[in-house]
Coordinates of C-alpha atoms in Angstrom, one line a residue:
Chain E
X1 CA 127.6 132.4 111.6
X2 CA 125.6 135.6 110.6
X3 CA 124.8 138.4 112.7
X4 CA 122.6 140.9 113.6
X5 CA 119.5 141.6 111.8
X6 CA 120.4 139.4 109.1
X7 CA 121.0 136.3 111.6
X8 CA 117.2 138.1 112.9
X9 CA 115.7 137.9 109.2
X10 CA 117.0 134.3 108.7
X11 CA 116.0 133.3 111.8
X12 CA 112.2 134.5 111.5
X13 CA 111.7 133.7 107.8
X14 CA 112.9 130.3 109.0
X15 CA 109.8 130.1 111.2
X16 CA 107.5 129.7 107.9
X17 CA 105.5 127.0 106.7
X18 CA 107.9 124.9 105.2
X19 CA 110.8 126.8 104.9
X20 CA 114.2 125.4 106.5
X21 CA 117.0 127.2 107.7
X22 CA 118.7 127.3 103.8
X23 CA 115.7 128.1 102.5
X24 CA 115.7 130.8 104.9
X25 CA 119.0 132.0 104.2
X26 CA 118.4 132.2 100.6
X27 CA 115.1 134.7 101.0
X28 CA 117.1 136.8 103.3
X29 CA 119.9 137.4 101.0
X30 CA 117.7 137.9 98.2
X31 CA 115.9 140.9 100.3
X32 CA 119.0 142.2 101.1
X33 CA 120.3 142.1 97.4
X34 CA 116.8 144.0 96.2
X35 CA 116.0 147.6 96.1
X36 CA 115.4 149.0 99.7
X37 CA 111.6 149.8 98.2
X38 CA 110.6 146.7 97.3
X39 CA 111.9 145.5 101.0
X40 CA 109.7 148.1 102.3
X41 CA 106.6 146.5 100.2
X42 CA 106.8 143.6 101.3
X43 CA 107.5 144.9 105.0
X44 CA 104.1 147.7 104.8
X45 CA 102.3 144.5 102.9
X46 CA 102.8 142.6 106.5
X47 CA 102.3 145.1 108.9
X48 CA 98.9 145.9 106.9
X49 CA 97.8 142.3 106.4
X50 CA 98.3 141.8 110.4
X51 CA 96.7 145.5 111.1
X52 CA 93.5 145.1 108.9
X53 CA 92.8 141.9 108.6
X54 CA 90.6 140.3 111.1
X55 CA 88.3 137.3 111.2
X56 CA 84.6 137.7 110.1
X57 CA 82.2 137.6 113.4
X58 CA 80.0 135.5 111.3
X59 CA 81.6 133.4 109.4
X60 CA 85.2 133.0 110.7
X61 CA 86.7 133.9 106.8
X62 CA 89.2 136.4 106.9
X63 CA 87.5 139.9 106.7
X64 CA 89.6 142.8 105.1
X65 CA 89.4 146.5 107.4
X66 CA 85.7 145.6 109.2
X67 CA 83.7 143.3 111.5
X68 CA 82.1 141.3 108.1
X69 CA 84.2 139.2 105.3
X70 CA 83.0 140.5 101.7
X71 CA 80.7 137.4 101.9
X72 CA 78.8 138.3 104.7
X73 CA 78.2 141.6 104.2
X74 CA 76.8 140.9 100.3
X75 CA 73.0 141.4 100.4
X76 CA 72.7 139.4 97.2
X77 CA 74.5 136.5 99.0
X78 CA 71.9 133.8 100.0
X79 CA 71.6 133.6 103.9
X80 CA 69.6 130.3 103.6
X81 CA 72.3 127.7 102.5
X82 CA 75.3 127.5 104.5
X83 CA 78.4 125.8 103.1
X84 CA 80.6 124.1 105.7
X85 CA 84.2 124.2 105.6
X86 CA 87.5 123.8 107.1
X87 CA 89.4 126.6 106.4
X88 CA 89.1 130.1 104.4
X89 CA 91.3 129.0 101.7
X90 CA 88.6 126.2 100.7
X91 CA 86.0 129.3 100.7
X92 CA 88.6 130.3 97.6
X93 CA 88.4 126.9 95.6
X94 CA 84.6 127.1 96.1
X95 CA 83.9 130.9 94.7
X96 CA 86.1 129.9 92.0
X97 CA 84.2 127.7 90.9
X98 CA 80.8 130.2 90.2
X99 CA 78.5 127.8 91.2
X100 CA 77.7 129.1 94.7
X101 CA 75.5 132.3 96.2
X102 CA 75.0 131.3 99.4
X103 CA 77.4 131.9 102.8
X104 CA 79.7 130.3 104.3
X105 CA 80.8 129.4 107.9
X106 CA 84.4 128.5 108.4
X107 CA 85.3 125.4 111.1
X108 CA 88.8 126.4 111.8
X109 CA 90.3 122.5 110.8
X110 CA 88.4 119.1 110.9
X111 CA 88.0 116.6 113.9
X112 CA 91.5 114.6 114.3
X113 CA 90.8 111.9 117.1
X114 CA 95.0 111.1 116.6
X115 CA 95.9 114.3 116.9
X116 CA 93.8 114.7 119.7
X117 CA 91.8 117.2 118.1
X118 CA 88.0 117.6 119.6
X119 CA 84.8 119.8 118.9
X120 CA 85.9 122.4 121.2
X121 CA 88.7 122.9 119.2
X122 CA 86.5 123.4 116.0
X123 CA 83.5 126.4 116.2
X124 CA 81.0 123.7 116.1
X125 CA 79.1 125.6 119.0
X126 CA 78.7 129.0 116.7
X127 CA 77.4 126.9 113.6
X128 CA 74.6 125.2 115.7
X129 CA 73.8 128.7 117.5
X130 CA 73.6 130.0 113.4
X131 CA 71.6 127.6 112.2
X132 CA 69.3 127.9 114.9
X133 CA 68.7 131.9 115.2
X134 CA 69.0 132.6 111.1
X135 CA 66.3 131.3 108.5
X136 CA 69.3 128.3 107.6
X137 CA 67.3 125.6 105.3
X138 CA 70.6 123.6 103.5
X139 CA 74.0 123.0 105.1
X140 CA 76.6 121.7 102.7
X141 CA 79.0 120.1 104.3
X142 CA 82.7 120.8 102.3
X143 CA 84.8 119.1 104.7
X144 CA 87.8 117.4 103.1
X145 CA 87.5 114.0 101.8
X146 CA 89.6 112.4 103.7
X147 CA 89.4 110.3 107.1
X148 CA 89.1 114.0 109.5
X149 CA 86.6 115.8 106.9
X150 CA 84.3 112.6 106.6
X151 CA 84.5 112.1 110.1
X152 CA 84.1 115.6 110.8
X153 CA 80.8 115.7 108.5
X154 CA 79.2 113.0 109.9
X155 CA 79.3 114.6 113.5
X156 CA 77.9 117.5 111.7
X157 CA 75.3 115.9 110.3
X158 CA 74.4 114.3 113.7
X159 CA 74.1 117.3 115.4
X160 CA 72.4 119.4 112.5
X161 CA 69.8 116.9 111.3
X162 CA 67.2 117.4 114.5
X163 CA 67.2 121.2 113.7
X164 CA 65.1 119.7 110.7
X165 CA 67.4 121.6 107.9
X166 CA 68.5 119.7 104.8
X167 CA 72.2 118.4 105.2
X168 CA 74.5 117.9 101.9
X169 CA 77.7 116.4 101.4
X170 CA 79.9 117.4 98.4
X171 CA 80.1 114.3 96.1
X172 CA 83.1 112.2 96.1
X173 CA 83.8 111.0 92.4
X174 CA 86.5 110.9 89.6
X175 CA 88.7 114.1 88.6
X176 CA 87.7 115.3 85.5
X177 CA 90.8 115.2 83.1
X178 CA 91.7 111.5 85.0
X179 CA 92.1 107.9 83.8
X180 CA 90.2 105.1 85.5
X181 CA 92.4 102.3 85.4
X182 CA 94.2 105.0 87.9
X183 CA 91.6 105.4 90.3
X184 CA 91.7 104.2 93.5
X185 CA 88.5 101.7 94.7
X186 CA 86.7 104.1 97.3
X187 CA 86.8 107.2 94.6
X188 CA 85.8 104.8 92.0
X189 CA 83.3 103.2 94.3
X190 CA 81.8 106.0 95.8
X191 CA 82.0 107.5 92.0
X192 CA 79.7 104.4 90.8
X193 CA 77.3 104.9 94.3
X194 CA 76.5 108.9 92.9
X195 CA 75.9 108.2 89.2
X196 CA 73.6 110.0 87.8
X197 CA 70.9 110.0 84.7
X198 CA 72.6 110.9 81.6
X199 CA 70.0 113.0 78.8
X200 CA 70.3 111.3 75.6
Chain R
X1 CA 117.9 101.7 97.3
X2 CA 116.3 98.6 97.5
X3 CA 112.2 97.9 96.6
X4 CA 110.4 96.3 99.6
X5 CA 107.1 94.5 99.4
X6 CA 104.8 94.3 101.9
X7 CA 100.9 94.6 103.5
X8 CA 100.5 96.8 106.0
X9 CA 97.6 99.0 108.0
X10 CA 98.1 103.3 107.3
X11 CA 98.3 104.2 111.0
X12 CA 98.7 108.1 110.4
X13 CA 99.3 110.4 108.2
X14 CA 101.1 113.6 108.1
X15 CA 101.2 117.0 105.8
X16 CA 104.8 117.3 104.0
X17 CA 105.1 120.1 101.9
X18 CA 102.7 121.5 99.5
X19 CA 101.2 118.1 98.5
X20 CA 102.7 115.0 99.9
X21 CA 102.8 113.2 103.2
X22 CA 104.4 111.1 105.3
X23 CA 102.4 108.2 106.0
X24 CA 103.0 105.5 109.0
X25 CA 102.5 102.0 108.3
X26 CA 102.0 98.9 110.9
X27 CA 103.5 96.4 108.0
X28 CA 103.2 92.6 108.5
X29 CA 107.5 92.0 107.8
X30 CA 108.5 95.0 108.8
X31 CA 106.9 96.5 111.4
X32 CA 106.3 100.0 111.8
X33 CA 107.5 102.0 109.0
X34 CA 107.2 105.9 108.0
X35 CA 106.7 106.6 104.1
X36 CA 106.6 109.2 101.9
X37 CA 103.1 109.8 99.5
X38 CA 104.4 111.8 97.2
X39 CA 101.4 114.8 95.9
X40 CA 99.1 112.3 97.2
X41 CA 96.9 115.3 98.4
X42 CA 96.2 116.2 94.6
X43 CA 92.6 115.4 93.3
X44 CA 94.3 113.9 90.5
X45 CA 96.6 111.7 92.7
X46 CA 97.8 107.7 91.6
X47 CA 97.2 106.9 95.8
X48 CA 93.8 108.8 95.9
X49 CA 92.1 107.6 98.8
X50 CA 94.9 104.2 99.1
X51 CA 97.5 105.9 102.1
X52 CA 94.5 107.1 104.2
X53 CA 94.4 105.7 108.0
X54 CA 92.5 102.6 108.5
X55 CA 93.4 101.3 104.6
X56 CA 94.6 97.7 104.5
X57 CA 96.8 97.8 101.7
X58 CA 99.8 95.8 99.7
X59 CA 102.7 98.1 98.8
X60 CA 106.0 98.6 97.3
X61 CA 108.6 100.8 98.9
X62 CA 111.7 102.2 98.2
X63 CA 113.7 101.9 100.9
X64 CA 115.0 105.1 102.3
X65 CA 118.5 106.0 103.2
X66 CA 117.4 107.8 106.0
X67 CA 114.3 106.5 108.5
X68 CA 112.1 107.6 105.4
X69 CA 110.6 104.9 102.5
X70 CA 108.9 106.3 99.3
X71 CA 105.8 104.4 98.4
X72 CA 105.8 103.3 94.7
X73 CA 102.9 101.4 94.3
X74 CA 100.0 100.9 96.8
X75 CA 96.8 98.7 96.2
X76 CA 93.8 98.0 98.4
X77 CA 93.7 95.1 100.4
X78 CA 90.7 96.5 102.2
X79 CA 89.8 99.9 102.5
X80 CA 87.0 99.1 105.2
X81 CA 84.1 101.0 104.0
X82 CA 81.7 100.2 106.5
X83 CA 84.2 101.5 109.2
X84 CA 84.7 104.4 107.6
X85 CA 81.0 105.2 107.1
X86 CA 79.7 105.1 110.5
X87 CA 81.5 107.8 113.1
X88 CA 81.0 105.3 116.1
X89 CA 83.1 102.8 114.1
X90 CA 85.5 105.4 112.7
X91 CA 86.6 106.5 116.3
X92 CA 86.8 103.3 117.7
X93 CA 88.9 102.2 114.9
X94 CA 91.4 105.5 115.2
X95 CA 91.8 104.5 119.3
X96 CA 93.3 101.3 117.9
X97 CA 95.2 102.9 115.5
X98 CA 96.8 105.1 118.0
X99 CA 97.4 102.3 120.4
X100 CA 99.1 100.3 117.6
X101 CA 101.2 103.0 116.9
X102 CA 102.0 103.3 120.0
X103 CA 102.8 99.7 120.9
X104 CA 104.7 98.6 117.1
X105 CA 108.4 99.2 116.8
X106 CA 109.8 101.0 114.1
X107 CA 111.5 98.1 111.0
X108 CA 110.9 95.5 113.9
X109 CA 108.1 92.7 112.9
X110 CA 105.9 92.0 115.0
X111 CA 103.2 89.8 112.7
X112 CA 100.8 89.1 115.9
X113 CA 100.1 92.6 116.4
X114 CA 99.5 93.1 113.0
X115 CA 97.3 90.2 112.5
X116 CA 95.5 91.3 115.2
X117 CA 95.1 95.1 114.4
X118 CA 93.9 93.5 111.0
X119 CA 91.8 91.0 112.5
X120 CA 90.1 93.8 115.2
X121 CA 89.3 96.4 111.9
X122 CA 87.7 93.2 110.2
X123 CA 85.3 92.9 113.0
X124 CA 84.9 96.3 113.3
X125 CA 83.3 96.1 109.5
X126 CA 81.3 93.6 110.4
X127 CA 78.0 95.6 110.7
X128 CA 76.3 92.8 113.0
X129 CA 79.2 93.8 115.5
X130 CA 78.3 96.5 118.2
X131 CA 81.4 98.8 117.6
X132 CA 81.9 99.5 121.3
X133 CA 83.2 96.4 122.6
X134 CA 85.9 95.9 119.8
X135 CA 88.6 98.5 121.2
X136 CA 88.4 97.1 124.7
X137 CA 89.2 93.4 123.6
X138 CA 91.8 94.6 121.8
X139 CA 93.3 96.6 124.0
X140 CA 93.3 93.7 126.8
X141 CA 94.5 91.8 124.0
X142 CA 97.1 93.3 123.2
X143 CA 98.2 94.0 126.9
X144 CA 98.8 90.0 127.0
X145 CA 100.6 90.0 123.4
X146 CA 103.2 92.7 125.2
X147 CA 103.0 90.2 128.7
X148 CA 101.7 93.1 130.6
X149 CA 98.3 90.8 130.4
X150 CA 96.3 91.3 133.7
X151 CA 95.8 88.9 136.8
X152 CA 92.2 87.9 136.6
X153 CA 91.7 85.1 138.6
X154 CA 93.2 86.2 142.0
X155 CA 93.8 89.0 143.6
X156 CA 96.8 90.5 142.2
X157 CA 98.4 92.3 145.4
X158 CA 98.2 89.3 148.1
X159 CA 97.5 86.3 146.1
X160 CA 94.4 85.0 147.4
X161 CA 92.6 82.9 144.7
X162 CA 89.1 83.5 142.9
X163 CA 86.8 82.2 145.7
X164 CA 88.2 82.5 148.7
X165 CA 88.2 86.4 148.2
X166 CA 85.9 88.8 146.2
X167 CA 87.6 90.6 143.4
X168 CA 86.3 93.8 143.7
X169 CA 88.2 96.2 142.1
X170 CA 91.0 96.5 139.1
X171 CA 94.5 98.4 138.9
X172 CA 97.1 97.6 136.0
X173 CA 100.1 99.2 138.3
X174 CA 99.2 96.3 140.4
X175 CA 98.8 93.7 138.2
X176 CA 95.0 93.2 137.8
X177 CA 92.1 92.5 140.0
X178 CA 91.7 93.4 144.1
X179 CA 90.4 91.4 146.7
X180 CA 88.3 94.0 148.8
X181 CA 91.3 93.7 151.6
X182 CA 93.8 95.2 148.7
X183 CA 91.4 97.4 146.7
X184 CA 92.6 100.1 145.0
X185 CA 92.3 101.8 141.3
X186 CA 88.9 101.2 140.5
X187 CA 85.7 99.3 141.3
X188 CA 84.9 96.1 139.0
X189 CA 81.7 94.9 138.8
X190 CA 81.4 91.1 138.9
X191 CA 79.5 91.4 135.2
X192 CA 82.4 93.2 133.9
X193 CA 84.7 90.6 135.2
X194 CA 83.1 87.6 133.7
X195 CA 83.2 89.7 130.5
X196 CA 87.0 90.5 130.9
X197 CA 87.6 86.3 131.7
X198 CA 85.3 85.7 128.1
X199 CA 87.8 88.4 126.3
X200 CA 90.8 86.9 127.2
X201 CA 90.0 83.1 127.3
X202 CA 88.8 82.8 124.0
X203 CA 85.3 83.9 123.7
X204 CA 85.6 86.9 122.3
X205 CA 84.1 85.6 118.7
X206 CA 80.5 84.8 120.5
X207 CA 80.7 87.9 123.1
X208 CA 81.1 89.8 119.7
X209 CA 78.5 88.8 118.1
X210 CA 76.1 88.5 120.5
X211 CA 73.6 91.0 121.9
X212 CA 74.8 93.4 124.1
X213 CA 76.1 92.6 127.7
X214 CA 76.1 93.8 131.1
X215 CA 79.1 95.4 132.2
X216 CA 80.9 96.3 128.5
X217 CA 80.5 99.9 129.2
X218 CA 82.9 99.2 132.6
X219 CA 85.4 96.7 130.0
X220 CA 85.5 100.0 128.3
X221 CA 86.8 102.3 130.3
X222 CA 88.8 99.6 132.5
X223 CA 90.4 98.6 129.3
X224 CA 91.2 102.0 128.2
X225 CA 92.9 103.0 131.5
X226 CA 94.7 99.5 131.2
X227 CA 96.5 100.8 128.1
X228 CA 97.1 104.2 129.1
X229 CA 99.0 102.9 132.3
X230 CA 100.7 100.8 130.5
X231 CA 101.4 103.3 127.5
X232 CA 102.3 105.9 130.3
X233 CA 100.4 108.7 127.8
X234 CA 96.5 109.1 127.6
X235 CA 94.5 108.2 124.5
X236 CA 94.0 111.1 122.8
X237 CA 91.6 109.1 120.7
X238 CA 89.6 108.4 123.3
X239 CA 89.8 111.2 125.0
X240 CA 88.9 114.0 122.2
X241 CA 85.8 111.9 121.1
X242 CA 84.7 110.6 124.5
X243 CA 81.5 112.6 124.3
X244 CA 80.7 112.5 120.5

């Protein structure tokens, strides 16, 4: 039907995370309708991200224009609890929440037998060869709670626990903001298994 | 669109979108079917932890026009917690999974396989049960419920009964056990086969629960091999988590 670099933009922008091909169609004629700068912005904004953007030789984050993510290369940061997780985006829910100053190290997805998914597939190796050569006393492990991430945490916590270091999980309770008559029986039962002392 | 009610075993999930997923079902009426979770990957989510793999659960579906449902409602039947809590029993449970998946037809009942998938999780959550022996009996198992069973009193290339020739070895392509004349495939210890006759004639209930035997470690992988000829795929199940 189309031709040309438009048939090229649909095309590509068709290749995206859940886009189809309308979708597709309906971003390219919308970049072709806008002013050529803000085309070229969001051209130069992919071109830079791809050019300086690398991974973190530490952690695996994404590090922005050097070999260290921000994280890594913060002094304050506390090198002595490691928080586990699957991907760089959970690094973003964590720090939002303010309640964490140590590091991270970033797994690269989760064990997923069905999907034939293995440890070599996950930087398992590089974790254990961390926790081993730096002073590492806690590693939290922020996998996601569901059937990969449990499964996932409990083969880390098989591998970590004879390097004698204390291994977390994140707990698994009720949302706050939810209703209880809505929640399903592991959260709620898992809820009831971490309760916790209330101060009168 | 029509409402559907049935039970049925979460085989798999996948992502859809920004917060749903499709979820695959081994149902007891209606055999395998694919549904959409709709933002069941919210924290604040009606299905929470309901539409993961290895729940046991009763639902309500909309049917779908297309090969899709939507799930309405979902309640636990049995969310096997001791499965999920120990990694041996976890990936032993996902290799039966995958093999179900493999072996159910999509809106075609088949209520044996499903009362056995049930049946295999069930004593997979019973913590007295050693974990490792439960995937190979049901594999075997369900090798007979598709009549692909193997030949396991005879050899299964020139017919020679039990007795009169040593079984030695074991090939599925050739229908079961070798006499040492016919051997092929691989070698079968006479432990393993006594443990093979208990799975399949009935004994499984007393080989489960007692203390471990000689020759399960050879069921294992005997069993596992039996499927994937069968299947004509690997086990990825198996085979990503051999060494865990």
């Amino acid at each position: 039907m189309y031709t040309g670099p438009l048939r090229a933009l649909i095309d590509e922008l068709g290749m995206l995370p859940g886009v189809g091909p309308k979708s597709a169609q309906r971003m390219a004629f919308h970049i072709l309708k806008v002013p050529t700068e803000d085309a070229l912005r969001l051209s130069d904004a992919i071109v830079s991200v791809k050019e300086r953007t690398t991974l973190c030789a530490v952690c695996f984050n994404v590090a922005e224009g050097g070999e260290l993510c921000g994280i890594c290369a913060d002094d304050r940061r506390d090198p002595s609890v490691l928080c586990v997780v699957e991907d760089p985006r959970d690094i973003v829910s964590v720090e939002r929440t303010g309640e964490f100053s140590g590091r991270y190290h970033v797994l690269g997805g989760a064990l997923n037998p069905l999907e034939g998914v293995g440890p070599e597939q996950l930087r398992v190796r590089e974790l254990l060869a961390r926790v081993e050569a730096h002073e590492v006393t806690e590693a939290i492990l922020c996998t996601n709670p569901n059937l990969e991430g449990e499964a996932t945490a409990m083969y880390l916590a098989r591998l970590l626990k004879p390097l004698g270091i204390r291994i977390t999980r994140l707990a698994s309770g009720l949302p706050v903001g939810g209703d209880l008559e809505y929640a399903d029986e592991l959260t709620l039962g898992r809820a009831l298994e971490g309760r916790r002392d209330l101060e009168g | 669109m029509s409402l559907l009610r049935d039970q049925g075993v979460v085989l798999r999930t996948y992502r859809l979108g920004e917060a749903d997923r499709i979820v695959v079902l081994l149902t007891e009426r209606h055999g395998k079917v694919r549904a959409v979770a709709k933002g069941v990957r919210r924290t604040s989510s009606k299905f929470g932890a309901r539409v993961e793999p290895l729940s046991h659960v009763a639902l309500l579906l909309w049917e779908g026009r297309g090969d899709l449902d939507i799930i309405n409602q979902a309640e636990v039947i049995d969310h096997f917690r001791v499965v999920r809590d120990d990694l041996d029993r976890v990936t032993a449970g996902l290799s039966m999974l995958e093999v179900a998946d493999q072996l159910a037809q999509e809106r075609h009942a088949d209520p044996r396989l499903y009362a056995m998938l049930v049946g295999a999780l069930r004593a997979l959550a019973d913590e007295t049960v050693d974990p490792s022996l439960v995937p190979p009996a049901f594999f075997l198992k369900a090798l007979v419920l598709e009549g692909a069973g193997p030949i396991i009193d005879a050899c299964a290339s020139c017919g020679e009964p039990d007795g009169s020739v040593e079984l030695v070895a074991f090939d599925l392509t050739e229908g079961g056990t070798l006499c040492r004349g016919c051997r092929r495939g691989r070698p079968l210890s006479p432990d393993a086969l006594v443990l093979v006759r208990r799975i399949l004639g009935g004994g499984l209930a007393s080989v489960l629960a007692g203390p471990p035997l000689p020759g399960a470690d050879e069921v294992g992988g005997l069993a596992t091999e039996a499927m994937e000829a069968h299947l004509d795929r690997r086990l990825r199940s198996v085979r990503s988590v051999a060494h865990l």
